[in-house]
Amino acid sequence: MDIGSAIRDSFDYAKESVWQQWKRWILLTIMSIIFPLMMGYTLEIYRGKTPPPEIENLWKLFVNGLKYFVAICVYFIPVLIVTVVSFMAIGVSIFSKIAAGGEFHFNLHDLAPYIFPIIGSSLLIFILGIITVLISTIGIIRMARTESFMEAYNFSAILQTIREIGWGSYLLASVVLWVISFIVGIFFNLVTEIPYLGFIIMFFVSVVFTIFEARYLALVYESANQ
């Protein structure tokens, strides 16, 4: 896929969504606070709708947003379980040492036996998280396109879509989006430092980025058919 073209298209799409569309921009900002509504609107973008969809049937958007939220939560259950089990095991080991009459201080000397387990667990969680994000993204877009909740977990179809996109192209497109997200995150941190108006500005701008991101991912998904 042409990542540069996807970025330009997504920027123009986000601009078209809000530029001189003040009523829609304000409503989308309010919807971002009531997050299921914004997640429902994001699903509309995932469906590949052009021009940007109008805001219609708030109840339907809310219900679809809840489905989106539940689908993502289910995807991240394994990550949560691995995180809890990994660090609980380390914590139990430390508390067992203390219960046996030993001393433990949070310094380099006492933490030394746990450094490799902590690094290993963190690396495992990170890798599992990345894999979950890559698969769940395509799964959620597939759910939007088919309007079927269970299609979010049709792993054979999801993996086939990623193969059609190309694992290398998909990873590169994802990394580019993560870099953009990081830069935007820095911008948001700077904006929030503005007294009184910072958070209001951040909410308005975050809506634009949400639309940009959704359009970009929809284009990545559609590149499987090119």
mmCIF file of C-alpha atoms in Angstrom:
data_model
loop_
_atom_site.group_PDB
_atom_site.id
_atom_site.type_symbol
_atom_site.label_atom_id
_atom_site.label_comp_id
_atom_site.label_asym_id
_atom_site.label_seq_id
_atom_site.Cartn_x
_atom_site.Cartn_y
_atom_site.Cartn_z
ATOM 1 C CA MET A 1 0.000 0.000 0.000
ATOM 2 C CA ASP A 2 1.008 3.635 -0.528
ATOM 3 C CA ILE A 3 1.376 4.877 3.051
ATOM 4 C CA GLY A 4 2.004 8.477 2.009
ATOM 5 C CA SER A 5 -1.200 8.522 -0.026
ATOM 6 C CA ALA A 6 -3.118 6.956 2.891
ATOM 7 C CA ILE A 7 -1.847 9.655 5.260
ATOM 8 C CA ARG A 8 -2.840 12.439 2.852
ATOM 9 C CA ASP A 9 -6.257 10.891 2.247
ATOM 10 C CA SER A 10 -6.849 10.448 5.990
ATOM 11 C CA PHE A 11 -5.809 14.040 6.718
ATOM 12 C CA ASP A 12 -8.160 15.387 4.032
ATOM 13 C CA TYR A 13 -10.938 13.116 5.324
ATOM 14 C CA ALA A 14 -10.500 14.360 8.906
ATOM 15 C CA LYS A 15 -10.361 17.952 7.705
ATOM 16 C CA GLU A 16 -13.534 17.485 5.662
ATOM 17 C CA SER A 17 -15.240 16.015 8.738
ATOM 18 C CA VAL A 18 -14.879 19.130 10.871
ATOM 19 C CA TRP A 19 -13.665 22.089 8.800
ATOM 20 C CA GLN A 20 -16.509 24.615 8.549
ATOM 21 C CA GLN A 21 -18.691 21.927 10.113
ATOM 22 C CA TRP A 22 -18.803 23.501 13.566
ATOM 23 C CA LYS A 23 -22.022 21.851 14.676
ATOM 24 C CA ARG A 24 -20.652 18.390 13.783
ATOM 25 C CA TRP A 25 -17.279 19.166 15.406
ATOM 26 C CA ILE A 26 -18.887 20.265 18.662
ATOM 27 C CA LEU A 27 -21.200 17.241 18.694
ATOM 28 C CA LEU A 28 -18.295 14.871 17.992
ATOM 29 C CA THR A 29 -16.340 16.446 20.837
ATOM 30 C CA ILE A 30 -19.241 15.833 23.205
ATOM 31 C CA MET A 31 -19.500 12.288 21.847
ATOM 32 C CA SER A 32 -15.813 11.717 22.621
ATOM 33 C CA ILE A 33 -16.619 12.312 26.296
ATOM 34 C CA ILE A 34 -19.524 9.840 26.096
ATOM 35 C CA PHE A 35 -17.048 7.437 24.549
ATOM 36 C CA PRO A 36 -19.385 4.672 23.269
ATOM 37 C CA LEU A 37 -20.934 7.257 20.936
ATOM 38 C CA MET A 38 -17.547 8.144 19.459
ATOM 39 C CA MET A 39 -16.615 4.471 19.184
ATOM 40 C CA GLY A 40 -19.876 3.890 17.307
ATOM 41 C CA TYR A 41 -19.042 6.756 14.950
ATOM 42 C CA THR A 42 -15.567 5.276 14.463
ATOM 43 C CA LEU A 43 -17.192 2.037 13.300
ATOM 44 C CA GLU A 44 -19.045 4.062 10.663
ATOM 45 C CA ILE A 45 -15.694 5.299 9.346
ATOM 46 C CA TYR A 46 -14.301 1.753 9.477
ATOM 47 C CA ARG A 47 -17.096 0.767 7.110
ATOM 48 C CA GLY A 48 -15.363 2.891 4.485
ATOM 49 C CA LYS A 49 -18.036 5.533 4.189
ATOM 50 C CA THR A 50 -17.179 8.560 2.082
ATOM 51 C CA PRO A 51 -17.739 11.435 2.449
ATOM 52 C CA PRO A 52 -17.483 11.442 6.259
ATOM 53 C CA PRO A 53 -20.724 10.054 7.715
ATOM 54 C CA GLU A 54 -23.311 12.329 9.216
ATOM 55 C CA ILE A 55 -24.175 11.893 12.877
ATOM 56 C CA GLU A 56 -27.456 10.033 12.843
ATOM 57 C CA ASN A 57 -29.291 7.703 15.226
ATOM 58 C CA LEU A 58 -27.354 8.311 18.426
ATOM 59 C CA TRP A 59 -28.855 5.227 20.065
ATOM 60 C CA LYS A 60 -27.508 2.984 17.295
ATOM 61 C CA LEU A 61 -24.087 4.643 17.577
ATOM 62 C CA PHE A 62 -24.127 4.091 21.340
ATOM 63 C CA VAL A 63 -25.047 0.403 21.050
ATOM 64 C CA ASN A 64 -22.456 -0.201 18.325
ATOM 65 C CA GLY A 65 -19.885 1.640 20.425
ATOM 66 C CA LEU A 66 -20.589 -0.676 23.347
ATOM 67 C CA LYS A 67 -20.087 -3.665 21.042
ATOM 68 C CA TYR A 68 -16.758 -2.169 19.965
ATOM 69 C CA PHE A 69 -15.744 -1.649 23.598
ATOM 70 C CA VAL A 70 -16.705 -5.195 24.623
ATOM 71 C CA ALA A 71 -14.902 -6.678 21.608
ATOM 72 C CA ILE A 72 -11.677 -4.849 22.499
ATOM 73 C CA CYS A 73 -11.957 -5.841 26.177
ATOM 74 C CA VAL A 74 -12.333 -9.511 25.211
ATOM 75 C CA TYR A 75 -9.258 -9.277 22.984
ATOM 76 C CA PHE A 76 -7.123 -7.952 25.816
ATOM 77 C CA ILE A 77 -8.183 -10.509 28.428
ATOM 78 C CA PRO A 78 -5.146 -12.754 27.640
ATOM 79 C CA VAL A 79 -2.811 -9.760 27.998
ATOM 80 C CA LEU A 80 -4.386 -8.916 31.353
ATOM 81 C CA ILE A 81 -4.118 -12.519 32.562
ATOM 82 C CA VAL A 82 -0.440 -12.807 31.562
ATOM 83 C CA THR A 83 0.302 -9.459 33.240
ATOM 84 C CA VAL A 84 -1.410 -10.394 36.499
ATOM 85 C CA VAL A 85 0.051 -13.914 36.656
ATOM 86 C CA SER A 86 3.583 -12.784 35.776
ATOM 87 C CA PHE A 87 3.850 -9.989 38.303
ATOM 88 C CA MET A 88 1.828 -11.810 40.931
ATOM 89 C CA ALA A 89 4.392 -14.632 40.793
ATOM 90 C CA ILE A 90 7.196 -12.124 41.325
ATOM 91 C CA GLY A 91 5.249 -10.443 44.123
ATOM 92 C CA VAL A 92 4.533 -13.758 45.845
ATOM 93 C CA SER A 93 8.227 -14.608 45.718
ATOM 94 C CA ILE A 94 9.141 -11.316 47.356
ATOM 95 C CA PHE A 95 6.478 -11.576 50.064
ATOM 96 C CA SER A 96 7.450 -15.195 50.757
ATOM 97 C CA LYS A 97 10.979 -14.027 51.417
ATOM 98 C CA ILE A 98 9.708 -11.349 53.778
ATOM 99 C CA ALA A 99 7.351 -13.811 55.520
ATOM 100 C CA ALA A 100 10.263 -16.178 56.077
ATOM 101 C CA GLY A 101 11.983 -13.491 58.124
ATOM 102 C CA GLY A 102 14.150 -12.028 55.406
ATOM 103 C CA GLU A 103 14.505 -8.353 54.671
ATOM 104 C CA PHE A 104 13.653 -6.755 51.368
ATOM 105 C CA HIS A 105 14.344 -3.225 50.219
ATOM 106 C CA PHE A 106 13.535 -1.712 46.852
ATOM 107 C CA ASN A 107 17.152 -1.190 45.895
ATOM 108 C CA LEU A 108 19.371 -2.680 43.192
ATOM 109 C CA HIS A 109 20.846 -5.303 45.500
ATOM 110 C CA ASP A 110 17.548 -6.800 46.679
ATOM 111 C CA LEU A 111 15.902 -6.470 43.260
ATOM 112 C CA ALA A 112 18.801 -8.111 41.410
ATOM 113 C CA PRO A 113 17.338 -11.691 41.507
ATOM 114 C CA TYR A 114 14.091 -10.369 40.022
ATOM 115 C CA ILE A 115 15.498 -8.157 37.251
ATOM 116 C CA PHE A 116 15.511 -10.856 34.554
ATOM 117 C CA PRO A 117 12.028 -12.174 35.488
ATOM 118 C CA ILE A 118 10.707 -8.598 35.399
ATOM 119 C CA ILE A 119 12.372 -7.878 32.031
ATOM 120 C CA GLY A 120 11.216 -11.218 30.616
ATOM 121 C CA SER A 121 7.643 -10.703 31.791
ATOM 122 C CA SER A 122 7.561 -7.137 30.468
ATOM 123 C CA LEU A 123 8.903 -8.258 27.090
ATOM 124 C CA LEU A 124 6.340 -11.072 26.876
ATOM 125 C CA ILE A 125 3.503 -8.689 27.747
ATOM 126 C CA PHE A 126 4.753 -6.136 25.210
ATOM 127 C CA ILE A 127 4.960 -8.686 22.380
ATOM 128 C CA LEU A 128 1.566 -10.161 23.263
ATOM 129 C CA GLY A 129 0.110 -6.642 23.360
ATOM 130 C CA ILE A 130 1.485 -5.780 19.912
ATOM 131 C CA ILE A 131 0.125 -9.015 18.419
ATOM 132 C CA THR A 132 -3.247 -8.347 20.049
ATOM 133 C CA VAL A 133 -3.387 -4.818 18.635
ATOM 134 C CA LEU A 134 -2.494 -5.999 15.125
ATOM 135 C CA ILE A 135 -5.092 -8.762 15.076
ATOM 136 C CA SER A 136 -7.840 -6.898 16.952
ATOM 137 C CA THR A 137 -7.602 -3.888 14.619
ATOM 138 C CA ILE A 138 -8.428 -5.989 11.578
ATOM 139 C CA GLY A 139 -11.001 -7.915 13.620
ATOM 140 C CA ILE A 140 -12.846 -4.761 14.668
ATOM 141 C CA ILE A 141 -12.866 -3.374 11.123
ATOM 142 C CA ARG A 142 -14.142 -6.737 9.901
ATOM 143 C CA MET A 143 -16.884 -6.549 12.550
ATOM 144 C CA ALA A 144 -17.815 -3.096 11.234
ATOM 145 C CA ARG A 145 -17.852 -4.183 7.591
ATOM 146 C CA THR A 146 -19.912 -7.329 8.175
ATOM 147 C CA GLU A 147 -22.019 -5.841 11.009
ATOM 148 C CA SER A 148 -21.494 -9.086 12.901
ATOM 149 C CA PHE A 149 -19.976 -9.085 16.392
ATOM 150 C CA MET A 150 -18.558 -12.612 16.086
ATOM 151 C CA GLU A 151 -16.678 -11.703 12.902
ATOM 152 C CA ALA A 152 -14.338 -9.743 15.173
ATOM 153 C CA TYR A 153 -12.974 -13.162 16.176
ATOM 154 C CA ASN A 154 -12.972 -14.874 12.771
ATOM 155 C CA PHE A 155 -9.233 -15.435 13.052
ATOM 156 C CA SER A 156 -8.844 -17.359 9.797
ATOM 157 C CA ALA A 157 -10.429 -14.473 7.867
ATOM 158 C CA ILE A 158 -8.452 -11.904 9.863
ATOM 159 C CA LEU A 159 -5.133 -13.618 9.146
ATOM 160 C CA GLN A 160 -6.092 -14.002 5.487
ATOM 161 C CA THR A 161 -6.747 -10.255 5.288
ATOM 162 C CA ILE A 162 -3.364 -9.498 6.865
ATOM 163 C CA ARG A 163 -1.663 -11.855 4.398
ATOM 164 C CA GLU A 164 -3.382 -10.027 1.526
ATOM 165 C CA ILE A 165 -2.210 -6.682 2.901
ATOM 166 C CA GLY A 166 1.234 -8.199 3.448
ATOM 167 C CA TRP A 167 2.673 -8.692 6.919
ATOM 168 C CA GLY A 168 5.544 -6.324 6.122
ATOM 169 C CA SER A 169 3.251 -3.631 4.726
ATOM 170 C CA TYR A 170 0.849 -4.003 7.646
ATOM 171 C CA LEU A 171 3.612 -3.753 10.239
ATOM 172 C CA LEU A 172 5.126 -0.724 8.488
ATOM 173 C CA ALA A 173 1.736 0.994 8.238
ATOM 174 C CA SER A 174 1.108 0.281 11.930
ATOM 175 C CA VAL A 175 4.514 1.590 13.003
ATOM 176 C CA VAL A 176 3.947 4.785 11.004
ATOM 177 C CA LEU A 177 0.614 5.299 12.763
ATOM 178 C CA TRP A 178 2.202 4.617 16.166
ATOM 179 C CA VAL A 179 4.898 7.219 15.446
ATOM 180 C CA ILE A 180 2.262 9.755 14.415
ATOM 181 C CA SER A 181 0.290 8.921 17.572
ATOM 182 C CA PHE A 182 3.405 9.475 19.689
ATOM 183 C CA ILE A 183 4.015 12.890 18.114
ATOM 184 C CA VAL A 184 0.360 13.844 18.554
ATOM 185 C CA GLY A 185 0.574 12.682 22.179
ATOM 186 C CA ILE A 186 3.474 15.063 22.781
ATOM 187 C CA PHE A 187 1.414 17.856 21.215
ATOM 188 C CA PHE A 188 -1.524 17.025 23.487
ATOM 189 C CA ASN A 189 0.738 17.191 26.555
ATOM 190 C CA LEU A 190 1.919 20.636 25.503
ATOM 191 C CA VAL A 191 -1.622 21.821 24.828
ATOM 192 C CA THR A 192 -2.862 20.716 28.256
ATOM 193 C CA GLU A 193 -0.297 23.076 29.796
ATOM 194 C CA ILE A 194 -2.325 26.025 28.483
ATOM 195 C CA PRO A 195 -4.230 27.426 31.466
ATOM 196 C CA TYR A 196 -8.013 26.929 31.462
ATOM 197 C CA LEU A 197 -8.375 26.275 27.705
ATOM 198 C CA GLY A 198 -5.825 23.471 27.354
ATOM 199 C CA PHE A 199 -8.129 20.531 27.997
ATOM 200 C CA ILE A 200 -10.930 22.022 25.886
ATOM 201 C CA ILE A 201 -8.566 22.430 22.925
ATOM 202 C CA MET A 202 -7.251 18.912 23.446
ATOM 203 C CA PHE A 203 -10.753 17.429 23.279
ATOM 204 C CA PHE A 204 -11.511 19.238 20.032
ATOM 205 C CA VAL A 205 -8.201 18.243 18.416
ATOM 206 C CA SER A 206 -8.390 14.651 19.668
ATOM 207 C CA VAL A 207 -11.625 14.200 17.718
ATOM 208 C CA VAL A 208 -9.808 15.147 14.513
ATOM 209 C CA PHE A 209 -7.043 12.647 15.235
ATOM 210 C CA THR A 210 -9.558 9.896 16.038
ATOM 211 C CA ILE A 211 -11.184 10.423 12.629
ATOM 212 C CA PHE A 212 -7.762 10.525 10.927
ATOM 213 C CA GLU A 213 -6.730 7.274 12.616
ATOM 214 C CA ALA A 214 -10.000 5.492 11.779
ATOM 215 C CA ARG A 215 -9.815 6.511 8.129
ATOM 216 C CA TYR A 216 -6.156 5.484 7.910
ATOM 217 C CA LEU A 217 -6.882 2.031 9.343
ATOM 218 C CA ALA A 218 -9.870 1.625 7.015
ATOM 219 C CA LEU A 219 -7.557 2.319 4.066
ATOM 220 C CA VAL A 220 -5.025 -0.183 5.384
ATOM 221 C CA TYR A 221 -7.815 -2.765 5.556
ATOM 222 C CA GLU A 222 -8.980 -1.957 2.033
ATOM 223 C CA SER A 223 -5.451 -2.357 0.648
ATOM 224 C CA ALA A 224 -5.990 -6.122 1.035
ATOM 225 C CA ASN A 225 -8.242 -6.019 -2.018
ATOM 226 C CA GLN A 226 -5.899 -3.995 -4.208
#
